[in-house]
Amino acid sequence: MIVVGALRAGTTMLRLMLDHHPEICIFAEFEELTRCLDRPGYPSVDEYEAWLSTDRHALLKGLEVERGGGFVGVVRGFVRQAYERYGMGKPIFGFTVHANPHRLPELFPAARFIHIVRDPRDVARSCIGMGWVGTVHHGADYWIRAERGWDRVVREVPPERRIDVRYEALVRSPAEVLGEITAFLGVEYHPAMLEYGRDTTYEAPDPRLVEQWRTKLSPREIELVEARCGALMEARGYVRARPHRPPTPVERLRLAAENRRWRTKFNVERLGLPLYLSWITSQRLPLERWRASVQLRVNEIENAHVR
């Protein structure tokens, strides 16, 4: 079973809820399964292993690359190893993936999918706080990529193997929505699913987190997100609050400059100026060993900020 959705859409909260069910284990985020699959086809095992050598998620897991079955064999081997190590014998096992969800059906053709969607205006705003973007205009891209990817999953996976969950409904009525999810998975709802706050750093669902964009975004910021997400947002059931006013060419230039400025400021503050400059430069030069060593130093800092 695979949980998919945009970053900052509530995937972690949902994963923790499911993982606290006595019959369900949701292992972790498994981004390394699909993050390198932006293009059609698969990398060779050697190429994938080289890529994994600096991937933060893969290094934390420490799973073994099992050769012999190509790329597909490696990623399926990762999932099997994860279940053997962490599944605790539970009958339902799964993980979360944000990157390239449309590639998952071909890798795991029998998998069931839980798709969580959140209002793009809240997702875009939340991405700024993570340092990934500097404007909601750019933050909306995270939502768009995830939802377009899900549309491709829907075309390949039959309805009986997928379910849609709205973040807002999950937060407002968690027991009811979790009951629908567990019924989809073939097990009964268990109250322990709402007790994840006892042994994690995450708090219980808070309805105040719903529709924060109404008070935390300016009217123009709302318009920018709605202009980017457009019909896709409405197809997900989210109603526009402002007139359609896409950015002008001059405004696009200003937004791009603000995005670069904010991302640079965030990364310099987190990494320090020397490491930040090394990180940026190493990605532009064909010096693989240096690039790898710099990335590993960046990984250490990023790991320290994970909740």
XYZ file of C-alpha atoms in Angstrom:
307
model
C 0.000 0.000 0.000
C 1.405 3.374 -1.008
C 0.475 6.818 0.310
C 0.907 9.576 -2.270
C 0.252 13.307 -2.322
C 1.986 16.647 -2.524
C 4.661 17.594 -0.057
C 3.055 19.562 2.823
C -0.317 17.962 2.052
C -0.550 15.876 5.222
C 1.163 12.689 4.052
C 3.255 12.427 7.222
C 0.256 12.848 9.506
C -1.663 10.206 7.567
C 1.322 7.857 7.596
C 1.629 8.126 11.377
C -2.086 7.516 11.850
C -1.984 4.386 9.723
C 1.238 3.148 11.294
C -0.378 3.173 14.738
C -2.984 0.645 13.635
C -2.140 -2.805 15.073
C -2.396 -4.412 11.622
C -0.718 -1.732 9.492
C 2.927 -0.711 9.126
C 3.691 2.378 7.057
C 7.456 2.255 6.950
C 8.623 5.746 5.967
C 9.075 8.018 2.989
C 10.601 5.987 0.144
C 11.503 8.843 -2.198
C 14.572 7.067 -3.569
C 12.347 4.571 -5.386
C 11.159 7.102 -7.955
C 13.016 10.386 -7.523
C 15.489 9.544 -10.296
C 12.723 8.565 -12.744
C 11.965 11.952 -14.272
C 12.552 10.505 -17.752
C 11.141 7.354 -19.394
C 13.034 4.136 -18.796
C 15.217 3.097 -15.897
C 18.830 3.734 -14.925
C 21.252 0.832 -14.874
C 21.969 -0.703 -11.488
C 25.419 0.910 -11.523
C 23.940 4.330 -12.277
C 21.293 3.898 -9.605
C 23.818 2.756 -7.018
C 25.984 5.801 -7.745
C 22.937 8.040 -7.365
C 21.981 6.353 -4.098
C 25.458 6.933 -2.664
C 24.581 10.559 -1.909
C 20.795 10.320 -1.510
C 19.852 11.314 2.025
C 16.842 9.007 2.324
C 18.698 5.972 0.999
C 21.692 6.502 3.266
C 19.488 6.719 6.352
C 17.820 3.393 5.527
C 21.014 1.521 4.690
C 19.263 -1.086 2.538
C 21.251 -3.454 0.344
C 21.339 -3.158 -3.451
C 20.427 -6.628 -4.716
C 21.847 -7.103 -8.191
C 20.450 -9.425 -10.803
C 16.988 -8.037 -11.422
C 17.852 -4.650 -12.866
C 16.467 -1.412 -11.484
C 13.017 -2.875 -10.840
C 14.539 -5.758 -8.909
C 16.535 -3.348 -6.764
C 13.558 -1.203 -5.730
C 11.357 -4.215 -5.044
C 14.200 -5.660 -3.007
C 14.334 -2.449 -0.988
C 10.648 -2.776 -0.113
C 11.026 -6.440 0.841
C 14.031 -5.652 3.052
C 12.138 -2.791 4.689
C 9.262 -5.108 5.540
C 11.608 -7.764 6.917
C 13.370 -5.207 9.117
C 10.529 -2.977 10.202
C 7.210 -4.602 9.281
C 6.800 -6.307 12.671
C 4.859 -9.071 10.979
C 1.861 -6.818 10.322
C -0.314 -8.028 7.436
C -0.476 -4.621 5.720
C 2.759 -2.870 4.795
C 3.296 0.367 2.953
C 5.247 3.567 2.521
C 4.954 7.156 1.301
C 6.182 8.548 -2.024
C 5.940 12.134 -3.283
C 8.250 12.083 -6.310
C 6.959 10.854 -9.683
C 3.972 8.873 -8.354
C 2.969 7.979 -11.921
C 5.924 5.566 -12.088
C 4.723 3.526 -9.108
C 2.101 1.334 -10.863
C 4.709 -0.094 -13.218
C 7.054 -0.858 -10.312
C 4.357 -2.263 -8.013
C 1.465 -3.390 -10.248
C -0.557 -4.940 -7.408
C -0.233 -2.028 -4.967
C -3.150 -0.170 -3.424
C -2.940 3.620 -3.309
C -4.109 6.206 -0.796
C -4.040 9.699 -2.271
C -4.282 12.669 0.080
C -4.986 16.120 -1.329
C -4.875 19.467 0.449
C -5.945 22.946 -0.616
C -3.139 24.209 -2.897
C -3.261 27.624 -1.267
C -2.171 26.054 2.027
C 0.396 23.789 0.355
C 1.983 26.700 -1.510
C 2.198 28.791 1.656
C 3.708 25.916 3.649
C 6.442 25.338 1.054
C 7.856 28.797 1.796
C 8.427 27.897 5.428
C 10.409 24.836 4.350
C 12.789 26.989 2.327
C 11.971 25.247 -0.946
C 10.511 28.357 -2.570
C 10.232 32.038 -1.864
C 6.762 32.754 -3.248
C 3.392 31.012 -3.290
C 3.487 31.298 -7.084
C 6.423 28.875 -7.101
C 5.107 26.841 -4.168
C 2.020 25.963 -6.196
C 4.239 23.919 -8.515
C 4.705 21.293 -5.794
C 0.949 20.772 -5.663
C 0.527 20.778 -9.437
C 3.235 18.166 -10.037
C 1.781 15.837 -7.411
C -1.788 16.136 -8.651
C -0.879 15.707 -12.307
C 1.094 12.642 -11.293
C -1.942 11.294 -9.454
C -4.122 11.802 -12.518
C -1.735 9.504 -14.390
C -1.970 6.920 -11.607
C -5.770 7.024 -11.839
C -5.587 6.138 -15.531
C -3.598 2.986 -14.743
C -4.980 1.755 -11.411
C -8.580 0.470 -11.130
C -10.928 2.175 -8.635
C -10.946 -0.774 -6.244
C -7.221 -0.299 -5.613
C -7.212 3.433 -4.883
C -8.892 5.895 -2.552
C -8.890 9.693 -2.326
C -8.645 11.479 1.016
C -9.085 15.193 1.627
C -6.728 16.651 4.207
C -9.419 19.015 5.426
C -11.860 16.164 6.075
C -9.179 14.075 7.780
C -8.346 16.900 10.185
C -11.951 17.839 10.932
C -13.334 14.283 11.215
C -10.321 11.995 11.664
C -12.111 8.936 13.049
C -14.698 8.971 10.274
C -12.157 9.354 7.458
C -9.785 6.795 8.955
C -12.731 4.414 9.148
C -13.215 4.803 5.396
C -9.518 4.152 4.788
C -9.364 1.064 6.986
C -12.489 -0.310 5.297
C -10.717 0.185 1.966
C -7.752 -1.777 3.365
C -9.966 -4.535 4.726
C -9.435 -3.952 8.447
C -11.428 -2.265 11.195
C -10.757 1.213 12.525
C -8.732 1.280 15.736
C -8.648 4.244 18.185
C -4.864 3.887 18.527
C -4.628 5.543 15.119
C -5.302 8.887 16.802
C -2.759 8.359 19.575
C 0.361 8.916 17.459
C 1.143 12.088 19.398
C 2.177 9.993 22.403
C 5.370 8.660 20.820
C 6.120 11.074 17.959
C 6.905 14.777 17.670
C 3.626 15.374 15.835
C 0.491 16.687 17.510
C -3.082 15.487 17.134
C -5.141 16.791 14.182
C -5.977 20.446 14.693
C -8.918 21.903 12.721
C -7.272 25.319 13.022
C -4.726 24.137 10.436
C -7.457 23.989 7.799
C -7.762 26.896 5.362
C -5.026 28.974 6.952
C -4.613 30.667 3.601
C -7.719 32.737 4.347
C -5.845 34.688 7.032
C -2.177 34.145 6.143
C -2.152 34.966 2.432
C -2.729 38.370 0.912
C -5.450 38.774 -1.724
C -2.771 38.912 -4.429
C -1.065 35.761 -3.151
C -4.397 33.941 -3.282
C -4.854 35.089 -6.869
C -1.381 33.870 -7.814
C -2.001 30.356 -6.492
C -5.440 30.163 -8.054
C -4.065 31.367 -11.385
C -1.401 28.628 -11.317
C -3.641 25.762 -10.189
C -6.744 26.789 -12.122
C -8.963 24.016 -13.416
C -7.002 21.310 -11.592
C -7.778 22.961 -8.275
C -11.461 23.172 -9.139
C -11.460 19.542 -10.291
C -10.310 18.621 -6.784
C -13.266 20.485 -5.299
C -11.524 23.678 -4.187
C -13.408 26.872 -5.017
C -11.691 30.032 -6.201
C -11.913 32.947 -3.794
C -10.587 35.676 -6.082
C -10.920 36.810 -9.715
C -8.634 35.194 -12.284
C -5.591 37.486 -12.442
C -2.422 35.739 -13.650
C 0.893 37.535 -13.146
C 2.046 40.034 -15.736
C 5.453 39.534 -17.423
C 6.975 42.167 -15.137
C 5.457 40.516 -12.073
C 6.839 37.143 -13.171
C 10.323 38.637 -13.197
C 9.794 40.082 -9.732
C 8.503 36.764 -8.411
C 11.454 34.887 -9.889
C 13.884 37.312 -8.256
C 12.102 37.019 -4.908
C 12.141 33.236 -5.178
C 15.910 33.173 -5.779
C 16.567 35.678 -3.011
C 14.545 33.759 -0.424
C 16.001 30.371 -1.306
C 19.528 31.754 -1.167
C 18.887 33.426 2.191
C 17.359 30.253 3.646
C 20.166 27.985 2.460
C 22.945 30.329 3.569
C 21.404 30.552 7.034
C 21.021 26.776 7.261
C 24.270 25.625 5.654
C 26.555 28.564 6.282
C 28.021 30.608 3.448
C 31.152 28.462 2.759
C 29.207 25.198 2.469
C 26.431 26.853 0.493
C 28.908 28.187 -2.066
C 30.597 24.782 -2.275
C 27.228 23.100 -2.728
C 26.152 25.412 -5.549
C 29.519 25.288 -7.298
C 29.916 21.514 -7.019
C 26.641 20.991 -8.873
C 27.959 22.958 -11.825
C 31.375 21.330 -12.206
C 32.211 17.794 -13.460
C 34.028 16.899 -10.237
C 32.024 13.939 -8.964
C 34.062 13.139 -5.856
C 33.925 16.726 -4.657
C 30.223 16.971 -5.428
C 29.566 13.787 -3.457
C 31.581 14.911 -0.439
C 29.798 18.271 -0.366
C 26.393 16.625 -0.689
C 27.136 14.322 2.240
C 27.937 17.349 4.403
C 24.673 18.961 3.325
C 22.835 15.728 4.156
C 24.145 15.801 7.721
C 22.693 19.259 8.249
C 19.381 18.393 6.601
C 19.064 15.268 8.753
C 19.481 17.377 11.875
C 16.397 19.388 10.904
C 14.096 16.408 10.319
C 11.353 16.075 12.929
